[in-house]
Structure formats: structure tokens, C-alpha cells
């Protein structure tokens, strides 16, 4: 009976099974990674990536990919973008409309005053994309006919002309008193909440601060279309559990302590919440974490020193802000992910790191 | 044409409780709750929440699906649940429904239809709630279709509630019967010979541990123009879809030969997402084959109840076939009360009722 | 890249040309052509009862008009000519032209639901039958127009000498009229059963209640065939009638037995070895409503496994043919011009020299322990050599010889153990029954080598066929697993052919995956049962004297006990039924041996593979029903 199989045959069995899985996942997900070009796809990248490890470490590295990697494909991302309005926006605006019309939230669709209130509230909402990742193009298409062009802005740096135009269009449709009561800030991903909002040596930084300052400045001019006590909604398509908590805390802190705060209320939502178990930990992932320690080039830290120092970290072994997450997004790998996944270095201060899903730096 | 279904009033998790308090707190409301009284621990949650608010204004029909279950433990659980439900809703009736006939054929659908058809609903009832958390598809779907149709006819409100827990689902093992068939009332136009040749799309919902059942169902569906498996994303576990892809590797590659672009991702917690996605798919498909082939869409939503609810809506609205395989036996490895226990997710959907008023007339040109 | 072998076999049935390439005409010849009641088969109702795997559905698909037409249009190939001969023998052809227009109607769909309608049985039966008639007419028209040789207007229906009214009720005698009426009836009746609220009987739609009797009204169909007019007798083959409720089935059968019906009608049902009435001579619980076999209806039994040897041979031919057609579809192996059998060489494995030495020493030691003289040993060796020289097997390596010798030594020791050693002579008596080396001993020898040394045991094309239990689908699954291995080898730059060890490893792994994936009703109990049986069979197979020859892979329960069990409410009966239905076991009823009759419960090829048991049939352990109960819990 063939029970105790000789090593070679067992190896062969496993490789047949793994090969099948690799082919399937490559065709469904990994080959779509933006950085791959034809001829240099996942399979090849994996082979190169594994080769950098010593023989006895390759199993750990492969197991990590097989069982821990979270890769969010374009198809999955699209779903999250498409769900934004129906799931995060409409329910809130329905409640707001009910409030305005003096009816119950579940009566809004059935009564004339409810529908009218809703339409009003919807039109008086402004949607602002904070980066390319906000995929405002996809958002627009998914909401064609539902949202007006004049309430969606693809970037945060809104000049006065644009503010003016937005205001004019709004007042034309909704009357002279019309202002945007709800402002949605949309971004694709947050792992630590840091990019969005952080405090460094007592000084507040990040996209929210920039936005707030911009509003405070712009509203000095007359005709500024955002209401005095507008409600701010912060939405990330993908967020980690860690980020959610950080955002909640820091935003609450900022709300309480900012000298000049443009918004009256804030809430935070996300399309897809990644669980806290996503982060690698010593209990379950000791072997892989050891690999992160060993196969590391400190050059990476030097490259990003300023940001790392701000985040209070002294090396980049486990990704920015030591997030230690195994996440890859189809258009780019976030630097919060384990650097062993995305870093490419020459080995000046350690191991020459070879990436699996190479990260295209904007600022590292 | 149920336009309002693109924009149903839904509530999730904590908001469900808030809604129940507010809505059912209205004194004039009298509610009939239809749910399951089986071994599933989720049977009681909605009953409790409604009972707390409605008190004597709540009546119930609790269905016990009889499969000739000899497992003492499961029977015990079911008995306990039934007793608890009776406590929560004193004004209730327990309906025993045989899932299999004396010849072993699956007849749960016709049976529940007959029983519900014979039940006369008190004229004073303003709301009917169907708790689908623990009803199997062969019973729950026909019940939903009948109750919805009744409510629409007399202008009563009809609600769906689902308590879901994907991790708990994984610990329930279903032993499937031999012969796949359409769910009663959901044959679509499947067995009707038309004038044009049929072009079929099969949309199976991949579910953990149900490979054998899905493969059998796939074989019974027969030749397909396309197969579009449904995967859960966004989901509580971001790797759940990947896990299913891995589990169904052979089926995806060899058996069904699925093009990666045909994979359908659908929210694990919002049934409307599934409904909208399927509706869009149906519209596009019918347009593509119009005049050349007879389009037929077959759904097999045998996994998560939340996604199944979306499929239910799509099947009712667009007259789609639902093909399934009845379960002969269940095995339940109850999770112990460890800290690892995952939380239930709750969803409420108001499918029909005066709350929608004259939706079509009030609607803006496009959906809201 | 999809592996075509791993796609379910239904694929090949759909494509007409492929189907014709692999369909066997044997069932036609064996069961129909040779039937004494051949003449009546197209006039009286016929019950065709077949065990799973007996080819019943294949037969029905082959007999459908469009398939017959395809064959008759092209008699250039030997294959088609063979099929045509069989069809002619069975009465489907006359004078080299089609004589019957047959259509297969699967009964597995909605008909059972009709029995749940809230009407009288007579009404429920009528509704179901009318739907059947409507679908039959539509199916016939589809078949007649399938090959695009004729259109609807080229088909004419001939009526029985009956009233104008009846003809009008079926839509007239034109194909169009009949089609439209059939569509109307179908739609009306379908909606009654498909809906959730069946209408009260007084509200049934007119189209469903007004008379509709094409089976009575139509006598023949006229078409054009190669320039001439041709009259065909219509035949409806209701397949899988076992899907109906038994009472429903009886009513339908009774209704279809009416003498006014002109249509040929066959009711085909699956009857597995555990259904009531499975044992020969008693058609069992099929009520016959005062009808007599031969006069009012015809019964035909298709046995699945009676002629085991020839069935196995037949299957091997078909399986190889299938593999031959599938292999070129595998991308990586396409250009190899390989023959499937050649990729699975039957070259026997061999023990390493070290192991061989070890084994040889072991056998020597046992010889001493058993007190066998060298002379006796030499005689045993000679017997073994003689057998191996004349044996047809390719596996005659030294270790097989040694293993056989070892078995014979133990047999010898057993046979002489009661004899008293003499004080004066060397104890080397002749055994009462002389020692013999036969195929059983050889097989046992190979089993024991496999069991003790992991020497590959199941490999080669024939073992692959035997592992599949004559199930084409299963064969393709196993072949697919082997092909997947071959592909990986090619990717690594090696030759695709697999040696014995690699073959066995692939087969066992696949078998294990299948077993681990069992998730039908009572799968857990079935698994416990077959594992328990396998363990006991292994024990016995390991006995040094190989007392059951090649070994055991089955248990036998007294036939009466099984009979009683099947009639009881015991869940065990269900466990067995599901085990049988899902390929975990094979059942042979009424097997005579040792003056008794047994029900043999044989482990299927899959189970034998996983546990390393022989495929050869014959050896079984005697057990009782109580054992089944215990082993499955």
C-alpha cells in the first residue's frame, strides 16, 4: 500500500496541486497587478522573490503568500466604490431628509415631502476625492443620473474659481440660500489613519488639516458654497480596524482642540473594514516576522526617514507605522504592508530586497 | 415592477433594534412573525426583539422542518427553541412541515405552500415579518414569495429579517439529497419549451463545504452559455472569497471553465447589493440575446442567507429559476462559548408596504 | 488551462458525434433484439428496468430519431454500420430505413410535484400525462427537424380511425397545428404545478382540462426519406420513471396500458440492488393492476453486472477509446503523439537490492521457523517458477517469486500441522491436498509485497479501468488525475509517462480526495462502514497463508437478513442505499456459495485503492447485519 510515500513523489504531488492554485489565482487576481507587464507576471515575480530567501526559509515565505496575503483586485475595489452611495450615503441622507421634513426615516420614500426633502439634501451634498485612489471616475459612472457633475470634485486642491462655480450651480438649482450641508471626503485606503490625520510634536498634520485650513481660508470670501455648520463625512473604501480606531480618536481630539474648526459634526465610514486579525503577530506569524527581520535593508528606512520618524519608528521592517499588514491593492502596494512584499533595494545596509509586488513610490 | 426594490429601506446591526423600537412601537401595529423553530441558535433573536416591543400585538407561525432527524441532540435543541419561542410569542402556532415524502422525494415546498395557503391571516394584521435566519431555502423561499404576494395584494407591510453569521454557517454540515430540482414556485420558465433555443446562465453562490452539492446542481442545470459564480466581498474576512476560490479550484478551472471576468462579487451583509447586481446582470444578458436565443437565468443561492435574500428578490422580480438540492440531514458542531465566537450580523429589509406610498409617482427620473 | 478529463462525462453525451463514437450497441442487442416479445415492444407498454450503469439512458439516447437519422445518413464507417445493425435487430429499422420515430422524455423534472397537488389521483394523473403528451409531441418534432433535413411542413401525422373531434383536440394533423396545441397545453398545465397556489379544481384552465389525447389519436408519422414517403411508428421513452411517486407510477402505467393507445410507450426505470423487487423473479412491489405480462405489457430487465468478465472487457475498450479522444485536447501533451496506454506503462516495479536481500533473508528465517526442509523448499520454488513461467502477468520479479514461495510454505505448514512428526525420519510429510501455485497466490504475493514494502500494487491501464467500477465518469476523474501529473512532468522538462509508483500515488490520492469529499446523506456512517470493512479485509488479506487467495474486499450477509433489513424502518437500510448510490460499495444479491445465498457488499474501486486492497473479486468475509450496524456507528 502506498502510504509512506517517498519524498520525491510527495513533492511532486504538492507541486501539481500548488501549480494549479497559482495558475488560478494569477489569472483571477495577481496577474492584474498594475506594475506587472506582459512576460513578467506573478509566476515569474514569485520565483524571483522566493529565490532571495535561503532554501529553508522559502517554505515560510510561500506559506505566507498562500495563507495570509490579502490582495484586493480591481473587480473587488469596484464593488466597494459602487456600494459607497447606496450603503454609506443614502441611509444617512434619508435620515437627514426625514429630520427636515419632520417625518420618520422610513416614511421618506412614501411621502411627497419626504422625497422632496431627500432630493434636496442629496443635491446639497458635496463629494471630494482626496487622491487618485478615490477613483472619482468610477464613482461618477456608478452614480450617473443620481449625482450631478457639479457635486463631485476629483481632488482636494480646489481653487477659488471652482468654489465659485460649484456655488453658482448649486444656487441655480436649489435657490439663493442653498449651501452644501454635507461634505464627503473620499479616499481609497487607510491603514493607520496617519496620512489622514496625525499630531507631530504637538503640530497637527495630514489631509484633514489641509482640508480644514483650506475651508477656513476660502470661506472668508462671499459666495462660498459650504454651510457654516456643515457635517463632515470621512469615507475610506478600505480601512483597517486599527485605522478606524485611530481616526475616531484623533478626529475627536481635533474636534475638541482645534482652534479653528470648519465643520460642526464628523462621522467616519468605510466600504470594507479589514479585521484586526489582519496584522501579523508574534503568536501566529512568528516565522514570517523573523523573515522580515532578517531579509531587510536599512536603506529603506533612510529613504523614508522623515516619515518614519514622524510615525515614531526607527526601521521599516514591518512597513510604515509598523502596521505589519499583508495587503496588496491592485494599483499599488501600500507602504504599511510588510516591506518584504514591496521593497526593492540594492543591499547597501543589509539584504538586497527583491519585491513580489513592487511598490511605485510617490513619496515612498 | 418593484422599482422601490432598488432602494429598499434597510437597516443593519444596531440600527435594526432602533428601527424595531421606533416602527413597531407605533401602537396601531399588529405583527405576524413567521420563522423557524429548529436547532439553529439564531431562531430566537428576532422574536425576542419584536416581542420586547410589541408584546401582545405580536403573533407567530413557527415552522419545524421535519427531516426524520434522529439525532437526539439536534432534536433537543429544536425542542428548546420551540419552547422558548412559545414563551416569547404566546399567541403562536407551530407548523410541522415534512420535507420528504414517503417515497423520499423532496416535497417541502408544496407542503409549506399548502399549509400557508390554508392559513387565514387575521385582517387586523398590519405587518408580516419573515425571519429567514434559520429557514432552509426549500421552505423559506416559497414562504417568502407567498407572503409577499399576499401583502402586496392587501397593502400590508412585509419585512425580511436575517440574523447571519458566516462563521457559524461553516459549522453546520448539510448532507445533500440525490436529485437537484427547482425550488417550489421558482421554476422560472425553465421547463417550458420555447420557440427559440435556450441560452442559459447559471449563477451559483459558492459556499464552504458545499462542493458536492453545487457540482450535482450544476450537472442538473445542464449546458450553459456561461457560469458566473458568486463570491462574498466585501466580507468580514477579507480572504473568504479567496478561500472559496481555492476550495473550488477544480470546478472553476475544469468543470465549469469560468472566465475570471465572470466572477461576481457581492456584499456579505447587504442583500440589496446582491439584488442590484443580479438585476443588472439579467438586464444586460436579456438585451444581448434578445431575438436570437431564449434567455434563461438559473440561480443557486445555497450559502449565506443574506446573499440568498438578494437572490430571492431577484428571482421574484425577474421570474428567475432557483435550482437547489434539498438537505437530508444536518450535523451541527456547536461552537463552544469561547472568546473566539463571532458576532451575529443583522439585517432588516422592508420589501413592501404603505411606507413606499406611491413610490413610482414620486420618484425622480432616475433611482435615488 | 482546463484539463478535459476533469470535466464531467456528460460533456461527451451532449455532442452527438462524440456520443456515437463511444456508445455501445450491446444493450440493444442483448436486451431488445433477443427478447421473445420483440414484436410487441412498439405496441404494448414496456417496462425496462435497469441497474445503475446498465446503459439504460444511453440506449434511449441512441434510439432517438435524430440519432438514428444521423447514423443512417452516413453508413461509411464501421462504427455506424455496427450501430445500424443493432438498431435493425431491435426493430428500429426496416429495410434499411428508419421504422420508428422515438423521443426520450426525462421524468425527473416536475412530474413528482404533480402528486402533491390537492386533487383526486385520477385528476393528478391526467394532468401529468397530458403534460407528458405535450412534451412528447414537441420532442418528436424537435427530433424530426433536428438535422435540418426537413421543416415542420414536411411532416404529417396519420390518425387512428377515430373521431374528428379527437383530431381537432390535438391541433389537427399538421405539424404546426400539433406544435401550437402542444405548446398551449404545456403552458397551461405547467403553470398549475409550478405555481404556489394550485387553482381549485373548478378553476383549472381550459387548456388543461379539455381533452387532449395524441397518444390515442396518432397512429403514424409520415416524412420524406430519400425521395420517398416513409411512415414511422411513434415511440415515447419515459426515462427515470423511478423519480415518480410509486402510486403515481402505478396510475400512469395503468393509464398507459389502455389498448386504444397507438403510441409505443416505454417506461424506463432504475432499480438498484437494494430496491424492493431487485431480486430476480419478483418484479416486486410493482402492482400490475390485473394486467398480465406478455399479453398486456412487456417487462425487460437489464442486468448491470451479470456477465462480469465480459462487462469489464467491454468497459476497458470504451474507456480507452474515450481517453484516446480526450488526450489530444490536453495542451501540454498535444504534440507528443502519445498513446494513452503508453503513458501508463505496466512495467512492474522492483524492490531495491537492499530490500530484496532483506526480504530473502526473512523468507529464509520463516522457512526455518516453520520447519520446512530444503527439499520441500526447492519443490515449492519449482511450483512457483512453473506457474510464473506460464503466467500472462508481466510482474514476475524475484520478489514476487519469493513472496509466493512464502505463502506456499505457510500453506504447507498449515496443512501438515496435525500430522505427528516421526522419531526416525525427517519431518517432511506430503500434505493431504497438494500445494498449488495459481493466480490467486500470485496476486496475494503482490498484495503482501505492497502491504509490507510499499511496492506499487495498482498501476497500468487495466487497474485504472478496474478502479472505476465500470463508471465512465469515474474513469475520467482518475485519468484526469494521472494526466495532471503528466502535465507537471512536461512542464519540468521530463517525459510525461508515469512509472508504477507515480501512477499508484496519483490514483490513491485522487481516491482519497473523493472519499474525503463525500458529503451525501449518511456519508459519515458510510465512511465508517467501508473503513471498518476494509480494515478487516486487510487483516485477512495479510494472513501469511493467503487463505482467501488474492484477498478479501467484500463482506457477505445472509440474503434473508438483508431482505428483512430492507423492509424495516431501520436507518441502516438508508445508509446502505446511499452507500450504493454514491459509489462506495457494489452489491450483488443472491450470491450462492457454500450451499447458502449471500448478499455481497463489495468495496468499490475507490475504497480498495485507498486501503491498498485487491481489485479482484471473489473473496469475502461472512458477517451478519448486526456487524453492519456496529461498524457504521
PDB file of N, CA and C in Angstrom, chain C residues 241-289:
ATOM      1  N   UNK C 241     -38.389   6.854 -14.646  1.00  0.00           N
ATOM      2  CA  UNK C 241     -39.730   6.833 -14.086  1.00  0.00           C
ATOM      3  C   UNK C 241     -39.700   6.581 -12.575  1.00  0.00           C
ATOM      4  N   UNK C 242     -38.589   6.116 -12.061  1.00  0.00           N
ATOM      5  CA  UNK C 242     -38.492   5.883 -10.620  1.00  0.00           C
ATOM      6  C   UNK C 242     -38.538   7.191  -9.841  1.00  0.00           C
ATOM      7  N   UNK C 243     -38.417   8.306 -10.547  1.00  0.00           N
ATOM      8  CA  UNK C 243     -38.495   9.602  -9.874  1.00  0.00           C
ATOM      9  C   UNK C 243     -39.915   9.928  -9.446  1.00  0.00           C
ATOM     10  N   UNK C 244     -40.871   9.205  -9.995  1.00  0.00           N
ATOM     11  CA  UNK C 244     -42.262   9.454  -9.626  1.00  0.00           C
ATOM     12  C   UNK C 244     -42.587   8.787  -8.299  1.00  0.00           C
ATOM     13  N   UNK C 245     -43.635   9.212  -7.711  1.00  0.00           N
ATOM     14  CA  UNK C 245     -44.122   8.528  -6.517  1.00  0.00           C
ATOM     15  C   UNK C 245     -44.645   7.158  -6.955  1.00  0.00           C
ATOM     16  N   UNK C 246     -44.410   6.120  -6.164  1.00  0.00           N
ATOM     17  CA  UNK C 246     -44.815   4.776  -6.597  1.00  0.00           C
ATOM     18  C   UNK C 246     -46.288   4.687  -6.986  1.00  0.00           C
ATOM     19  N   UNK C 247     -47.137   5.325  -6.216  1.00  0.00           N
ATOM     20  CA  UNK C 247     -48.569   5.288  -6.558  1.00  0.00           C
ATOM     21  C   UNK C 247     -48.807   5.975  -7.888  1.00  0.00           C
ATOM     22  N   UNK C 248     -48.138   7.112  -8.045  1.00  0.00           N
ATOM     23  CA  UNK C 248     -48.265   7.868  -9.279  1.00  0.00           C
ATOM     24  C   UNK C 248     -47.828   7.018 -10.464  1.00  0.00           C
ATOM     25  N   UNK C 249     -46.748   6.319 -10.270  1.00  0.00           N
ATOM     26  CA  UNK C 249     -46.199   5.473 -11.309  1.00  0.00           C
ATOM     27  C   UNK C 249     -47.209   4.410 -11.700  1.00  0.00           C
ATOM     28  N   UNK C 250     -47.826   3.811 -10.687  1.00  0.00           N
ATOM     29  CA  UNK C 250     -48.811   2.768 -10.964  1.00  0.00           C
ATOM     30  C   UNK C 250     -49.977   3.313 -11.757  1.00  0.00           C
ATOM     31  N   UNK C 251     -50.487   4.476 -11.338  1.00  0.00           N
ATOM     32  CA  UNK C 251     -51.612   5.078 -12.064  1.00  0.00           C
ATOM     33  C   UNK C 251     -51.246   5.351 -13.514  1.00  0.00           C
ATOM     34  N   UNK C 252     -50.059   5.905 -13.694  1.00  0.00           N
ATOM     35  CA  UNK C 252     -49.640   6.238 -15.051  1.00  0.00           C
ATOM     36  C   UNK C 252     -49.485   4.987 -15.890  1.00  0.00           C
ATOM     37  N   UNK C 253     -48.889   3.990 -15.287  1.00  0.00           N
ATOM     38  CA  UNK C 253     -48.703   2.747 -16.013  1.00  0.00           C
ATOM     39  C   UNK C 253     -50.052   2.165 -16.412  1.00  0.00           C
ATOM     40  N   UNK C 254     -50.936   2.196 -15.472  1.00  0.00           N
ATOM     41  CA  UNK C 254     -52.258   1.660 -15.743  1.00  0.00           C
ATOM     42  C   UNK C 254     -52.933   2.421 -16.882  1.00  0.00           C
ATOM     43  N   UNK C 255     -52.854   3.730 -16.830  1.00  0.00           N
ATOM     44  CA  UNK C 255     -53.459   4.546 -17.881  1.00  0.00           C
ATOM     45  C   UNK C 255     -52.810   4.281 -19.234  1.00  0.00           C
ATOM     46  N   UNK C 256     -51.508   4.116 -19.216  1.00  0.00           N
ATOM     47  CA  UNK C 256     -50.811   3.895 -20.479  1.00  0.00           C
ATOM     48  C   UNK C 256     -51.036   2.490 -21.018  1.00  0.00           C
ATOM     49  N   UNK C 257     -51.679   1.659 -20.237  1.00  0.00           N
ATOM     50  CA  UNK C 257     -51.909   0.307 -20.715  1.00  0.00           C
ATOM     51  C   UNK C 257     -53.188   0.197 -21.537  1.00  0.00           C
ATOM     52  N   UNK C 258     -53.907   1.279 -21.637  1.00  0.00           N
ATOM     53  CA  UNK C 258     -55.143   1.250 -22.407  1.00  0.00           C
ATOM     54  C   UNK C 258     -54.864   0.827 -23.835  1.00  0.00           C
ATOM     55  N   UNK C 259     -55.734  -0.036 -24.319  1.00  0.00           N
ATOM     56  CA  UNK C 259     -55.491  -0.596 -25.636  1.00  0.00           C
ATOM     57  C   UNK C 259     -55.655   0.398 -26.773  1.00  0.00           C
ATOM     58  N   UNK C 260     -56.393   1.492 -26.474  1.00  0.00           N
ATOM     59  CA  UNK C 260     -56.617   2.476 -27.543  1.00  0.00           C
ATOM     60  C   UNK C 260     -55.341   3.209 -27.931  1.00  0.00           C
ATOM     61  N   UNK C 261     -54.358   3.156 -27.064  1.00  0.00           N
ATOM     62  CA  UNK C 261     -53.149   3.950 -27.327  1.00  0.00           C
ATOM     63  C   UNK C 261     -52.326   3.306 -28.427  1.00  0.00           C
ATOM     64  N   UNK C 262     -51.987   4.081 -29.396  1.00  0.00           N
ATOM     65  CA  UNK C 262     -51.250   3.606 -30.549  1.00  0.00           C
ATOM     66  C   UNK C 262     -49.756   3.852 -30.409  1.00  0.00           C
ATOM     67  N   UNK C 263     -49.435   4.900 -29.690  1.00  0.00           N
ATOM     68  CA  UNK C 263     -48.029   5.225 -29.479  1.00  0.00           C
ATOM     69  C   UNK C 263     -47.335   4.068 -28.782  1.00  0.00           C
ATOM     70  N   UNK C 264     -46.112   3.815 -29.190  1.00  0.00           N
ATOM     71  CA  UNK C 264     -45.288   2.912 -28.398  1.00  0.00           C
ATOM     72  C   UNK C 264     -44.927   3.654 -27.123  1.00  0.00           C
ATOM     73  N   UNK C 265     -44.897   2.946 -25.996  1.00  0.00           N
ATOM     74  CA  UNK C 265     -44.504   3.643 -24.773  1.00  0.00           C
ATOM     75  C   UNK C 265     -43.661   2.746 -23.888  1.00  0.00           C
ATOM     76  N   UNK C 266     -42.486   3.248 -23.589  1.00  0.00           N
ATOM     77  CA  UNK C 266     -41.556   2.542 -22.724  1.00  0.00           C
ATOM     78  C   UNK C 266     -41.409   3.307 -21.421  1.00  0.00           C
ATOM     79  N   UNK C 267     -41.478   2.600 -20.334  1.00  0.00           N
ATOM     80  CA  UNK C 267     -41.227   3.216 -19.032  1.00  0.00           C
ATOM     81  C   UNK C 267     -39.906   2.652 -18.521  1.00  0.00           C
ATOM     82  N   UNK C 268     -38.904   3.518 -18.473  1.00  0.00           N
ATOM     83  CA  UNK C 268     -37.580   3.051 -18.092  1.00  0.00           C
ATOM     84  C   UNK C 268     -37.283   3.496 -16.675  1.00  0.00           C
ATOM     85  N   UNK C 269     -36.881   2.556 -15.867  1.00  0.00           N
ATOM     86  CA  UNK C 269     -36.606   2.926 -14.504  1.00  0.00           C
ATOM     87  C   UNK C 269     -35.346   2.260 -13.990  1.00  0.00           C
ATOM     88  N   UNK C 270     -34.770   2.957 -13.059  1.00  0.00           N
ATOM     89  CA  UNK C 270     -33.555   2.463 -12.447  1.00  0.00           C
ATOM     90  C   UNK C 270     -33.960   1.664 -11.238  1.00  0.00           C
ATOM     91  N   UNK C 271     -33.365   0.530 -11.092  1.00  0.00           N
ATOM     92  CA  UNK C 271     -33.666  -0.302  -9.948  1.00  0.00           C
ATOM     93  C   UNK C 271     -32.334  -0.770  -9.420  1.00  0.00           C
ATOM     94  N   UNK C 272     -31.919  -0.217  -8.286  1.00  0.00           N
ATOM     95  CA  UNK C 272     -30.626  -0.690  -7.823  1.00  0.00           C
ATOM     96  C   UNK C 272     -30.818  -1.927  -6.964  1.00  0.00           C
ATOM     97  N   UNK C 273     -29.733  -2.500  -6.633  1.00  0.00           N
ATOM     98  CA  UNK C 273     -29.756  -3.806  -5.986  1.00  0.00           C
ATOM     99  C   UNK C 273     -30.495  -3.810  -4.657  1.00  0.00           C
ATOM    100  N   UNK C 274     -30.761  -2.608  -4.127  1.00  0.00           N
ATOM    101  CA  UNK C 274     -31.415  -2.588  -2.823  1.00  0.00           C
ATOM    102  C   UNK C 274     -32.871  -2.176  -2.901  1.00  0.00           C
ATOM    103  N   UNK C 275     -33.356  -1.944  -4.123  1.00  0.00           N
ATOM    104  CA  UNK C 275     -34.763  -1.568  -4.219  1.00  0.00           C
ATOM    105  C   UNK C 275     -35.623  -2.803  -4.038  1.00  0.00           C
ATOM    106  N   UNK C 276     -36.850  -2.580  -3.574  1.00  0.00           N
ATOM    107  CA  UNK C 276     -37.735  -3.745  -3.483  1.00  0.00           C
ATOM    108  C   UNK C 276     -37.907  -4.337  -4.862  1.00  0.00           C
ATOM    109  N   UNK C 277     -37.913  -5.634  -4.914  1.00  0.00           N
ATOM    110  CA  UNK C 277     -38.110  -6.269  -6.213  1.00  0.00           C
ATOM    111  C   UNK C 277     -36.854  -6.405  -7.016  1.00  0.00           C
ATOM    112  N   UNK C 278     -35.717  -6.102  -6.404  1.00  0.00           N
ATOM    113  CA  UNK C 278     -34.481  -6.169  -7.164  1.00  0.00           C
ATOM    114  C   UNK C 278     -34.084  -7.606  -7.443  1.00  0.00           C
ATOM    115  N   UNK C 279     -34.422  -8.465  -6.515  1.00  0.00           N
ATOM    116  CA  UNK C 279     -34.026  -9.846  -6.706  1.00  0.00           C
ATOM    117  C   UNK C 279     -34.902 -10.461  -7.779  1.00  0.00           C
ATOM    118  N   UNK C 280     -34.245 -11.168  -8.663  1.00  0.00           N
ATOM    119  CA  UNK C 280     -34.918 -11.723  -9.827  1.00  0.00           C
ATOM    120  C   UNK C 280     -36.179 -12.490  -9.514  1.00  0.00           C
ATOM    121  N   UNK C 281     -37.010 -12.599 -10.491  1.00  0.00           N
ATOM    122  CA  UNK C 281     -38.226 -13.398 -10.495  1.00  0.00           C
ATOM    123  C   UNK C 281     -39.375 -12.675  -9.824  1.00  0.00           C
ATOM    124  N   UNK C 282     -39.106 -11.691  -9.002  1.00  0.00           N
ATOM    125  CA  UNK C 282     -40.228 -10.969  -8.419  1.00  0.00           C
ATOM    126  C   UNK C 282     -40.146  -9.532  -8.875  1.00  0.00           C
ATOM    127  N   UNK C 283     -40.956  -9.126  -9.794  1.00  0.00           N
ATOM    128  CA  UNK C 283     -40.961  -7.707 -10.159  1.00  0.00           C
ATOM    129  C   UNK C 283     -41.283  -6.847  -8.962  1.00  0.00           C
ATOM    130  N   UNK C 284     -41.534  -7.503  -7.855  1.00  0.00           N
ATOM    131  CA  UNK C 284     -41.590  -6.780  -6.600  1.00  0.00           C
ATOM    132  C   UNK C 284     -42.869  -6.014  -6.400  1.00  0.00           C
ATOM    133  N   UNK C 285     -42.690  -4.798  -5.846  1.00  0.00           N
ATOM    134  CA  UNK C 285     -43.894  -4.081  -5.456  1.00  0.00           C
ATOM    135  C   UNK C 285     -44.588  -3.390  -6.615  1.00  0.00           C
ATOM    136  N   UNK C 286     -44.141  -3.658  -7.835  1.00  0.00           N
ATOM    137  CA  UNK C 286     -44.816  -3.006  -8.959  1.00  0.00           C
ATOM    138  C   UNK C 286     -46.167  -3.663  -9.152  1.00  0.00           C
ATOM    139  N   UNK C 287     -47.182  -3.000  -8.752  1.00  0.00           N
ATOM    140  CA  UNK C 287     -48.522  -3.518  -8.934  1.00  0.00           C
ATOM    141  C   UNK C 287     -48.851  -3.621 -10.398  1.00  0.00           C
ATOM    142  N   UNK C 288     -49.530  -4.629 -10.787  1.00  0.00           N
ATOM    143  CA  UNK C 288     -49.779  -4.751 -12.211  1.00  0.00           C
ATOM    144  C   UNK C 288     -51.242  -4.559 -12.581  1.00  0.00           C
ATOM    145  N   UNK C 289     -52.074  -4.157 -11.598  1.00  0.00           N
ATOM    146  CA  UNK C 289     -53.449  -3.777 -11.930  1.00  0.00           C
ATOM    147  C   UNK C 289     -54.168  -4.785 -12.819  1.00  0.00           C
TER     148      UNK C 289
END
